[in-house]
Amino acid sequence: MGAAVGNANAGDSVARFLQQRGIVAQAQQTPSGADPAAPGLLNQVRDKASDLVLSAMNFLGVPYKRGGNSVSNGFDCSGFTRHIFEMSVGLVLPRRADEQAKLSSLVPIKKEDLKPGDLVFFNTMRATFSHVGIYVGEGKFIHSPRVGGAVRVEDMREAYWAKRFTGARRADLNQANAGT
């Protein structure tokens, strides 16, 4: 299968997956059956970030484990993001959330400019960058939340997350997997 076909299929797969899980609304179809021209998640995910988001979604339900960085042992928040970025785009992130936020190769992004695949950071432990997840679109992110929890998708607009949001970073995914 060609790369262009694979990327288009990955974008379609992400869209279907998010719709089936109720994470995004069903796409409106134009009379020709094509995606609508309106901007939104379904149009944003048709690039390399779609593979990253789809990879992350494969880990829904994996238990949280402090210091965890594998499916067999569970993930903490930064172990999850590190695993997803390394596995799907070949970018090795630092181990801790605060180190990921300070990585010079990641570009700071404004909340209104978020795209699927961006890292989102929160202050959950009285530290500016104490929690990290991956933005999936339409105000939602996937993360490994806390002891007793499991990898899941949550809405950043909910009061808890909205007041704790501290920033976002974007990796150059074209550079990250140029060697793969």
XYZ file of N, CA and C in Angstrom, residues 5-179:
525
model
N -1.909 6.582 0.208
C -3.123 5.830 0.509
C -3.159 5.483 1.989
N -2.019 5.082 2.544
C -1.948 4.746 3.961
C -2.309 5.919 4.843
N -1.800 7.129 4.527
C -2.118 8.303 5.331
C -3.587 8.660 5.238
N -4.167 8.589 4.043
C -5.590 8.890 3.888
C -6.417 7.893 4.686
N -6.046 6.614 4.602
C -6.772 5.598 5.350
C -6.627 5.806 6.848
N -5.450 6.209 7.305
C -5.251 6.467 8.728
C -6.142 7.607 9.184
N -6.236 8.668 8.387
C -7.111 9.790 8.733
C -8.554 9.359 8.799
N -8.989 8.554 7.829
C -10.356 8.047 7.827
C -10.589 7.149 9.037
N -9.602 6.323 9.372
C -9.729 5.425 10.518
C -9.854 6.204 11.814
N -9.062 7.257 11.971
C -9.143 8.086 13.168
C -10.527 8.707 13.260
N -11.003 9.266 12.153
C -12.319 9.906 12.146
C -13.402 8.908 12.563
N -13.390 7.718 11.970
C -14.393 6.699 12.308
C -14.280 6.299 13.774
N -13.051 6.101 14.244
C -12.832 5.689 15.624
C -13.384 6.735 16.590
N -13.065 8.003 16.346
C -13.532 9.073 17.222
C -15.048 9.184 17.187
N -15.644 9.002 16.029
C -17.100 9.059 15.909
C -17.754 7.891 16.642
N -17.210 6.691 16.495
C -17.782 5.513 17.142
C -17.735 5.628 18.657
N -16.704 6.269 19.178
C -16.556 6.431 20.617
C -17.339 7.642 21.144
N -17.993 8.382 20.244
C -18.739 9.559 20.666
C -17.849 10.729 21.019
N -16.597 10.686 20.582
C -15.656 11.759 20.884
C -15.925 12.953 19.986
N -16.329 12.699 18.764
C -16.726 13.769 17.843
C -18.052 13.384 17.205
N -18.763 14.396 16.721
C -20.040 14.161 16.063
C -19.816 13.491 14.717
N -20.846 12.817 14.212
C -20.773 12.229 12.877
C -20.538 13.333 11.869
N -19.735 13.053 10.873
C -19.441 14.034 9.826
C -20.666 14.232 8.954
N -20.908 15.471 8.592
C -21.941 15.766 7.609
C -21.360 15.435 6.250
N -22.091 14.779 5.411
C -21.604 14.436 4.084
C -22.177 15.399 3.063
N -21.360 15.790 2.111
C -21.835 16.612 1.011
C -22.578 15.703 0.047
N -23.362 16.258 -0.880
C -24.085 15.413 -1.828
C -23.174 14.448 -2.582
N -21.926 14.832 -2.805
C -21.009 13.952 -3.534
C -20.424 12.865 -2.639
N -20.685 12.952 -1.327
C -20.157 11.965 -0.396
C -18.806 12.353 0.175
N -18.265 13.495 -0.224
C -16.965 13.947 0.266
C -17.128 14.595 1.634
N -16.023 14.729 2.337
C -16.052 15.435 3.611
C -16.424 16.889 3.371
N -17.079 17.529 4.336
C -17.429 18.933 4.164
C -16.183 19.802 4.142
N -16.285 20.971 3.570
C -15.146 21.875 3.475
C -14.899 22.609 4.785
N -15.870 22.614 5.687
C -15.727 23.335 6.953
C -14.544 22.784 7.731
N -13.766 23.678 8.372
C -12.633 23.194 9.155
C -13.135 22.417 10.365
N -12.345 21.514 10.834
C -12.716 20.721 11.988
C -11.805 19.533 12.113
N -12.102 18.714 13.082
C -11.247 17.571 13.386
C -11.041 16.671 12.184
N -12.098 16.361 11.457
C -11.954 15.399 10.369
C -11.017 15.893 9.286
N -10.940 17.199 9.087
C -10.004 17.732 8.101
C -8.595 17.846 8.672
N -8.467 18.039 9.991
C -7.161 18.222 10.613
C -6.376 16.922 10.723
N -7.065 15.802 10.869
C -6.357 14.560 11.169
C -5.797 13.864 9.947
N -5.957 14.414 8.772
C -5.500 13.752 7.554
C -4.026 14.042 7.265
N -3.207 14.001 8.255
C -1.776 14.174 8.070
C -1.060 13.194 8.992
N 0.214 13.393 9.203
C 0.984 12.437 10.009
C 0.503 12.356 11.450
N -0.120 13.418 11.940
C -0.637 13.377 13.303
C -1.732 12.333 13.455
N -2.407 11.989 12.358
C -3.481 10.992 12.451
C -2.940 9.643 12.908
N -1.765 9.267 12.445
C -1.162 8.008 12.884
C -0.873 8.051 14.379
N -0.391 9.192 14.853
C -0.071 9.348 16.261
C -1.341 9.239 17.109
N -2.397 9.943 16.709
C -3.654 9.908 17.457
C -4.256 8.506 17.422
N -4.251 7.880 16.275
C -4.790 6.527 16.162
C -3.994 5.560 17.035
N -2.682 5.702 17.051
C -1.850 4.861 17.921
C -2.238 5.051 19.377
N -2.419 6.304 19.782
C -2.793 6.589 21.171
C -4.128 5.943 21.525
N -5.077 6.001 20.613
C -6.408 5.434 20.864
C -6.366 3.922 21.070
N -5.361 3.280 20.514
C -5.225 1.834 20.709
C -4.937 1.463 22.158
N -4.566 2.449 22.983
C -4.199 2.174 24.367
C -5.287 2.567 25.363
N -6.469 2.927 24.873
C -7.582 3.229 25.775
C -7.787 2.052 26.724
N -7.905 2.351 28.015
C -8.146 1.301 29.000
C -6.908 0.723 29.654
N -5.710 1.050 29.146
C -4.485 0.554 29.792
C -4.367 1.249 31.149
N -4.148 0.497 32.224
C -4.134 1.088 33.564
C -2.998 2.085 33.791
N -3.284 3.038 34.691
C -2.270 3.990 35.139
C -1.322 3.262 36.090
N -0.036 3.565 35.971
C 0.957 3.105 36.945
C 2.011 4.186 37.060
N 2.207 4.677 38.272
C 3.224 5.703 38.488
C 4.579 5.172 38.030
N 5.247 5.951 37.176
C 6.538 5.539 36.638
C 6.419 4.542 35.500
N 5.190 4.167 35.149
C 4.980 3.161 34.111
C 5.191 3.712 32.711
N 5.722 2.861 31.844
C 5.964 3.290 30.463
C 5.782 2.160 29.457
N 4.899 1.205 29.802
C 4.655 0.100 28.871
C 3.230 -0.420 29.036
N 2.768 -1.105 28.007
C 1.432 -1.694 28.047
C 1.357 -2.742 29.147
N 2.396 -3.552 29.276
C 2.364 -4.643 30.253
C 2.366 -4.141 31.694
N 3.038 -3.024 31.953
C 3.109 -2.493 33.314
C 2.144 -1.349 33.561
N 1.606 -0.750 32.512
C 0.771 0.440 32.644
C 1.592 1.690 32.378
N 0.897 2.806 32.277
C 1.540 4.083 31.961
C 1.209 5.140 32.995
N 2.171 6.028 33.262
C 1.809 7.303 33.862
C 1.673 8.271 32.691
N 1.350 9.533 32.952
C 1.035 10.449 31.848
C 2.198 10.637 30.885
N 3.376 10.902 31.410
C 4.514 11.161 30.524
C 5.057 9.878 29.904
N 4.925 8.764 30.599
C 5.314 7.484 30.013
C 4.435 7.152 28.815
N 3.157 7.511 28.916
C 2.219 7.289 27.816
C 2.589 8.145 26.607
N 2.785 9.453 26.811
C 3.105 10.322 25.672
C 4.447 9.936 25.066
N 5.406 9.612 25.904
C 6.724 9.199 25.406
C 6.603 7.946 24.540
N 5.861 6.967 25.023
C 5.681 5.707 24.292
C 4.998 5.951 22.943
N 3.947 6.741 22.934
C 3.193 6.990 21.702
C 4.055 7.716 20.678
N 4.751 8.762 21.093
C 5.576 9.513 20.143
C 6.715 8.661 19.593
N 7.358 7.879 20.454
C 8.462 7.039 19.980
C 7.951 5.937 19.053
N 6.865 5.294 19.435
C 6.339 4.179 18.663
C 5.762 4.634 17.315
N 5.054 5.760 17.294
C 4.335 6.128 16.073
C 5.100 7.060 15.150
N 5.955 7.922 15.681
C 6.684 8.849 14.802
C 8.190 8.841 15.014
N 8.677 7.997 15.927
C 10.115 7.874 16.123
C 10.760 9.000 16.906
N 9.963 9.811 17.584
C 10.498 10.918 18.378
C 10.565 10.488 19.836
N 11.769 10.491 20.405
C 11.949 10.102 21.798
C 11.848 11.355 22.663
N 10.794 11.405 23.462
C 10.576 12.527 24.378
C 11.250 12.235 25.712
N 11.554 13.276 26.490
C 12.066 13.053 27.844
C 11.044 12.282 28.685
N 11.476 11.777 29.814
C 10.632 10.908 30.633
C 9.573 11.654 31.440
N 9.843 12.862 31.887
C 8.899 13.579 32.760
C 8.131 14.653 31.994
N 6.911 14.954 32.469
C 6.055 15.956 31.822
C 6.739 17.320 31.766
N 7.359 17.754 32.860
C 8.003 19.074 32.857
C 9.170 19.121 31.873
N 9.885 18.012 31.728
C 10.987 17.955 30.759
C 10.457 17.970 29.325
N 9.326 17.308 29.092
C 8.714 17.334 27.763
C 8.308 18.766 27.406
N 7.734 19.484 28.358
C 7.285 20.862 28.111
C 8.451 21.787 27.797
N 9.611 21.502 28.356
C 10.775 22.378 28.175
C 11.676 21.963 27.017
N 11.331 20.892 26.320
C 12.149 20.403 25.213
C 12.211 21.460 24.110
N 13.415 21.880 23.764
C 13.586 22.993 22.819
C 13.092 22.684 21.412
N 13.018 21.420 21.043
C 12.557 21.077 19.693
C 11.032 21.097 19.561
N 10.326 21.251 20.666
C 8.867 21.362 20.631
C 8.480 22.833 20.644
N 7.558 23.203 19.775
C 7.153 24.602 19.616
C 5.938 24.899 20.494
N 6.002 25.966 21.317
C 4.819 26.352 22.105
C 3.656 26.730 21.181
N 2.460 26.290 21.543
C 1.259 26.504 20.740
C 0.187 27.142 21.624
N -0.538 28.115 21.076
C -1.664 28.708 21.796
C -2.824 27.720 21.802
N -3.641 27.795 22.833
C -4.779 26.882 22.974
C -5.682 26.910 21.745
N -5.914 28.088 21.199
C -6.809 28.209 20.038
C -6.188 27.649 18.754
N -4.890 27.348 18.772
C -4.209 26.812 17.588
C -3.937 25.307 17.685
N -4.489 24.648 18.693
C -4.246 23.217 18.878
C -4.700 22.400 17.680
N -3.897 21.376 17.376
C -4.225 20.406 16.330
C -4.008 19.010 16.903
N -4.709 18.011 16.374
C -4.482 16.646 16.844
C -2.993 16.278 16.784
N -2.530 15.645 17.861
C -1.131 15.254 17.963
C -0.303 16.189 18.827
N -0.826 17.374 19.151
C -0.099 18.299 20.020
C -0.103 17.778 21.451
N 0.971 18.063 22.178
C 1.029 17.748 23.605
C 0.332 18.863 24.371
N -0.493 18.501 25.348
C -1.171 19.490 26.188
C -0.749 19.256 27.633
N -0.490 20.360 28.338
C 0.054 20.292 29.694
C -0.891 20.940 30.698
N -0.850 20.395 31.920
C -1.738 20.848 32.979
C -0.986 20.905 34.302
N -1.479 21.753 35.211
C -0.958 21.848 36.563
C -1.897 21.052 37.460
N -1.539 19.815 37.731
C -2.386 18.965 38.571
C -1.756 18.668 39.931
N -0.500 19.071 40.108
C 0.205 18.768 41.361
C 0.979 19.986 41.862
N 0.384 21.160 41.701
C 1.014 22.422 42.120
C 2.356 22.653 41.438
N 2.444 22.180 40.209
C 3.622 22.419 39.379
C 3.115 22.707 37.971
N 3.663 23.717 37.333
C 3.139 24.203 36.060
C 2.940 23.113 35.024
N 3.907 22.252 34.859
C 3.805 21.198 33.843
C 3.853 19.823 34.511
N 2.877 19.535 35.357
C 2.901 18.272 36.101
C 2.093 17.159 35.444
N 1.344 17.475 34.392
C 0.553 16.447 33.704
C 0.564 16.731 32.209
N 0.561 15.655 31.400
C 0.617 15.807 29.941
C -0.303 14.784 29.279
N -0.859 15.195 28.157
C -1.678 14.313 27.332
C -1.495 14.693 25.871
N -2.241 14.040 25.000
C -2.161 14.291 23.555
C -3.516 14.790 23.077
N -3.512 15.945 22.442
C -4.741 16.531 21.919
C -5.260 15.680 20.764
N -6.570 15.364 20.779
C -7.157 14.554 19.706
C -8.131 15.347 18.840
N -8.460 16.574 19.246
C -9.360 17.413 18.459
C -10.642 17.725 19.206
N -11.325 18.761 18.737
C -12.607 19.199 19.289
C -12.583 19.349 20.808
N -11.470 19.890 21.330
C -11.368 20.170 22.755
C -11.069 18.967 23.627
N -10.751 17.837 23.030
C -10.530 16.625 23.812
C -9.072 16.169 23.728
N -8.655 15.446 24.771
C -7.294 14.914 24.798
C -7.308 13.519 25.399
N -6.276 12.746 25.066
C -6.121 11.394 25.598
C -4.924 11.408 26.543
N -5.084 10.713 27.677
C -4.014 10.723 28.679
C -4.185 9.549 29.629
N -3.154 9.348 30.436
C -3.202 8.375 31.520
C -3.326 9.190 32.803
N -4.505 9.193 33.441
C -4.830 10.210 34.432
C -4.223 10.094 35.824
N -4.412 8.979 36.502
C -4.002 8.910 37.910
C -4.145 7.477 38.419
N -3.644 7.239 39.619
C -3.769 5.933 40.258
C -5.246 5.535 40.282
N -5.520 4.305 39.890
C -6.894 3.816 39.849
C -7.589 4.099 38.528
N -6.958 4.900 37.674
C -7.529 5.241 36.373
C -6.874 4.440 35.266
N -7.279 4.759 34.050
C -6.727 4.106 32.864
C -6.712 5.125 31.736
N -5.940 4.850 30.702
C -5.862 5.750 29.550
C -7.281 6.016 29.056
N -7.597 7.301 28.887
C -8.939 7.692 28.454
C -8.918 9.049 27.775
N -10.038 9.381 27.156
C -10.217 10.674 26.501
C -11.069 11.544 27.411
N -10.644 12.803 27.584
C -11.412 13.752 28.387
C -11.506 15.080 27.660
N -12.447 15.887 28.102
C -12.702 17.185 27.494
C -11.929 18.265 28.245
N -11.042 18.960 27.541
C -10.240 20.025 28.149
C -11.090 21.209 28.581
N -12.319 21.298 28.074
C -13.194 22.419 28.408
C -13.917 22.210 29.726
N -13.871 20.992 30.274
C -14.456 20.758 31.592
C -13.701 21.609 32.601
N -14.415 22.083 33.611
C -13.851 23.041 34.567
C -12.512 22.581 35.150
N -12.428 21.316 35.556
C -11.196 20.822 36.169
C -9.999 21.041 35.258
N -10.123 20.641 33.996
C -9.006 20.742 33.060
C -8.811 22.170 32.573
N -9.879 22.884 32.343
C -9.785 24.253 31.819
C -8.983 25.153 32.754
N -9.215 25.037 34.051
C -8.496 25.918 34.981
C -7.068 25.451 35.243
N -6.738 24.239 34.854
C -5.390 23.709 35.081
C -4.516 23.682 33.828
N -5.092 24.028 32.679
C -4.321 24.037 31.426
C -3.177 25.045 31.534
N -1.948 24.604 31.218
C -0.784 25.490 31.334
C -0.023 25.674 30.034
N -0.415 24.982 28.977
C 0.265 25.194 27.705
C 0.217 23.974 26.810
N 0.724 24.172 25.603
C 0.759 23.092 24.614
C 2.035 23.206 23.803
N 2.465 22.080 23.253
C 3.674 22.033 22.437
C 3.395 21.182 21.205
N 4.050 21.551 20.102
C 3.900 20.799 18.851
C 5.262 20.323 18.385
N 5.320 19.053 18.024
C 6.531 18.476 17.439
C 6.441 18.599 15.930
N 7.586 18.760 15.288
C 7.639 18.723 13.828
C 7.635 17.250 13.439
N 6.444 16.731 13.163
C 6.310 15.299 12.885
C 6.973 14.899 11.582
N 7.121 15.832 10.654
C 7.832 15.522 9.410
C 9.305 15.265 9.691
N 9.892 16.052 10.588
C 11.288 15.846 10.981
C 11.432 14.589 11.820
N 10.451 14.360 12.712
C 10.543 13.252 13.661
C 10.678 11.915 12.959
N 9.929 11.706 11.893
C 9.984 10.394 11.260
C 10.652 10.426 9.899
N 11.435 11.460 9.631
C 12.129 11.556 8.346
C 13.081 10.381 8.148
N 13.623 9.864 9.250
C 14.578 8.770 9.130
C 13.953 7.392 9.162
